[in-house]
Amino acid sequence: MVSARNVAVTAVTAGLCLPLALFAIVLVPIPGLPAASGFWIPAGFYFVMTLWFGLWGALGGHIATFLAMGYFQGFTLQVWADGAVGDLIAPLVALAVFKLMGARPDLRSKRDKLAWLIGVPLASLVCGLWVHTVNLLFGVITWPFWWVGVLTYFIGDSLAVFAVGTPLLRSLTSYVKQSPMYIWRD
Amino acid sequence: MASYAMLFITSVYALTVVVIALDLLEGRALRKELDQAMRSGGRLPYVRIFRRLAEAAVLWLIVAFFGQVLMGWISL
């Protein structure tokens, strides 16, 4: 059942992430790798919203990425959809890791921190594999660039989610807990 | 010598950061009152959380702006 609050969470997530998805990307050169890694700042926000509010947060990130990718001229619908689906999958993978480990997103206990340390890189890796494998199958990239793409995606997304998401989870989860939309109950 | 546009934008960003810092300080000073008001329900918890998220988003946009200047994507 979809409530007005679910829609509000998705809309707020999409509204927050859209300007970031359009403009807030910084390329970080990695020594030894022939490509810079995209420090994808909006990922930190939709990961956090997904860990607090579940699928509705992930859906907001998905919508923001889809709209933002469309801004760039020359991208085909496949590229938009590919990146946007990847950004829907990634935070849900992190959420699944938290569920499986019985962790909570306030990152207070050792288990919470471990789930965050495992969940974020795993989610970024799954997302990178998805995005670049689909790009490869559609002929957007060539095979020699596949592993570079996956690796830079893995590193860049993980760094951004750790840098942006960690302080948000640590400082705001105690307030979010008071919301009926919060998906975790102790 | 920095360009006029760069100085203008940097000034706006600096004031934005000051406003956000003052908002955080105000939140800390009123913590007890705000927590009490939040427990009574309503929209306040959402407003407070989403405002903090929006502030964080603005700070990261500012970081990205200067990062893109350094990368050469933005020239002023």
Coordinates of C-alpha atoms in Angstrom, one line a residue, chain B:
Chain B
M1 CA 44.5 37.3 -9.5
A2 CA 41.1 35.7 -9.0
S3 CA 38.3 36.8 -11.3
Y4 CA 35.4 39.0 -10.2
A5 CA 33.0 36.1 -10.8
M6 CA 35.1 33.8 -8.7
L7 CA 35.2 36.3 -5.8
F8 CA 31.5 36.9 -6.0
I9 CA 30.6 33.1 -6.0
T10 CA 33.1 32.4 -3.2
S11 CA 31.5 35.2 -1.1
V12 CA 28.1 33.7 -1.6
Y13 CA 29.3 30.3 -0.7
A14 CA 31.2 31.6 2.4
L15 CA 28.0 33.3 3.7
T16 CA 26.0 30.1 2.9
V17 CA 28.4 28.1 5.0
V18 CA 28.2 30.6 7.9
V19 CA 24.4 30.5 7.8
I20 CA 24.5 26.7 7.9
A21 CA 27.0 26.8 10.8
L22 CA 24.8 29.2 12.7
D23 CA 21.7 27.0 12.1
L24 CA 23.6 24.0 13.5
L25 CA 24.6 26.1 16.6
E26 CA 21.1 27.2 17.1
G27 CA 19.9 23.6 16.8
R28 CA 22.4 22.6 19.6
A29 CA 21.3 25.5 21.8
L30 CA 17.7 24.6 21.4
R31 CA 18.2 20.8 21.5
K32 CA 16.1 20.1 24.6
E33 CA 13.2 22.2 23.4
L34 CA 13.4 20.8 19.9
D35 CA 13.6 17.2 21.1
Q36 CA 10.5 17.7 23.3
A37 CA 8.6 19.3 20.4
M38 CA 9.6 16.4 18.1
R39 CA 8.3 13.8 20.5
S40 CA 4.9 15.4 20.2
G41 CA 4.8 14.2 16.6
G42 CA 3.6 16.2 13.6
R43 CA 5.8 17.3 10.8
L44 CA 8.6 18.7 12.8
P45 CA 10.8 15.6 12.8
Y46 CA 10.6 15.4 9.0
V47 CA 11.2 19.2 8.6
R48 CA 14.3 19.0 10.8
I49 CA 15.8 15.9 9.1
F50 CA 15.2 17.1 5.6
R51 CA 16.6 20.5 6.4
R52 CA 19.8 18.9 7.7
L53 CA 20.0 16.8 4.6
A54 CA 19.4 19.8 2.4
E55 CA 22.2 21.7 4.2
A56 CA 24.6 18.7 3.8
A57 CA 23.6 18.7 0.0
V58 CA 24.5 22.4 -0.3
L59 CA 27.8 21.9 1.4
W60 CA 28.7 19.0 -1.0
L61 CA 27.6 21.1 -4.0
I62 CA 30.1 23.8 -2.8
V63 CA 32.8 21.1 -2.5
A64 CA 31.9 19.8 -6.0
F65 CA 32.1 23.4 -7.4
F66 CA 35.6 24.0 -6.3
G67 CA 36.6 20.4 -7.2
Q68 CA 35.3 21.1 -10.8
V69 CA 37.2 24.4 -10.9
L70 CA 40.4 22.4 -10.0
M71 CA 39.5 19.8 -12.6
G72 CA 38.9 22.5 -15.3
W73 CA 35.2 21.7 -15.9
I74 CA 34.3 25.2 -14.6
S75 CA 36.4 28.1 -15.8
L76 CA 35.9 31.6 -14.3

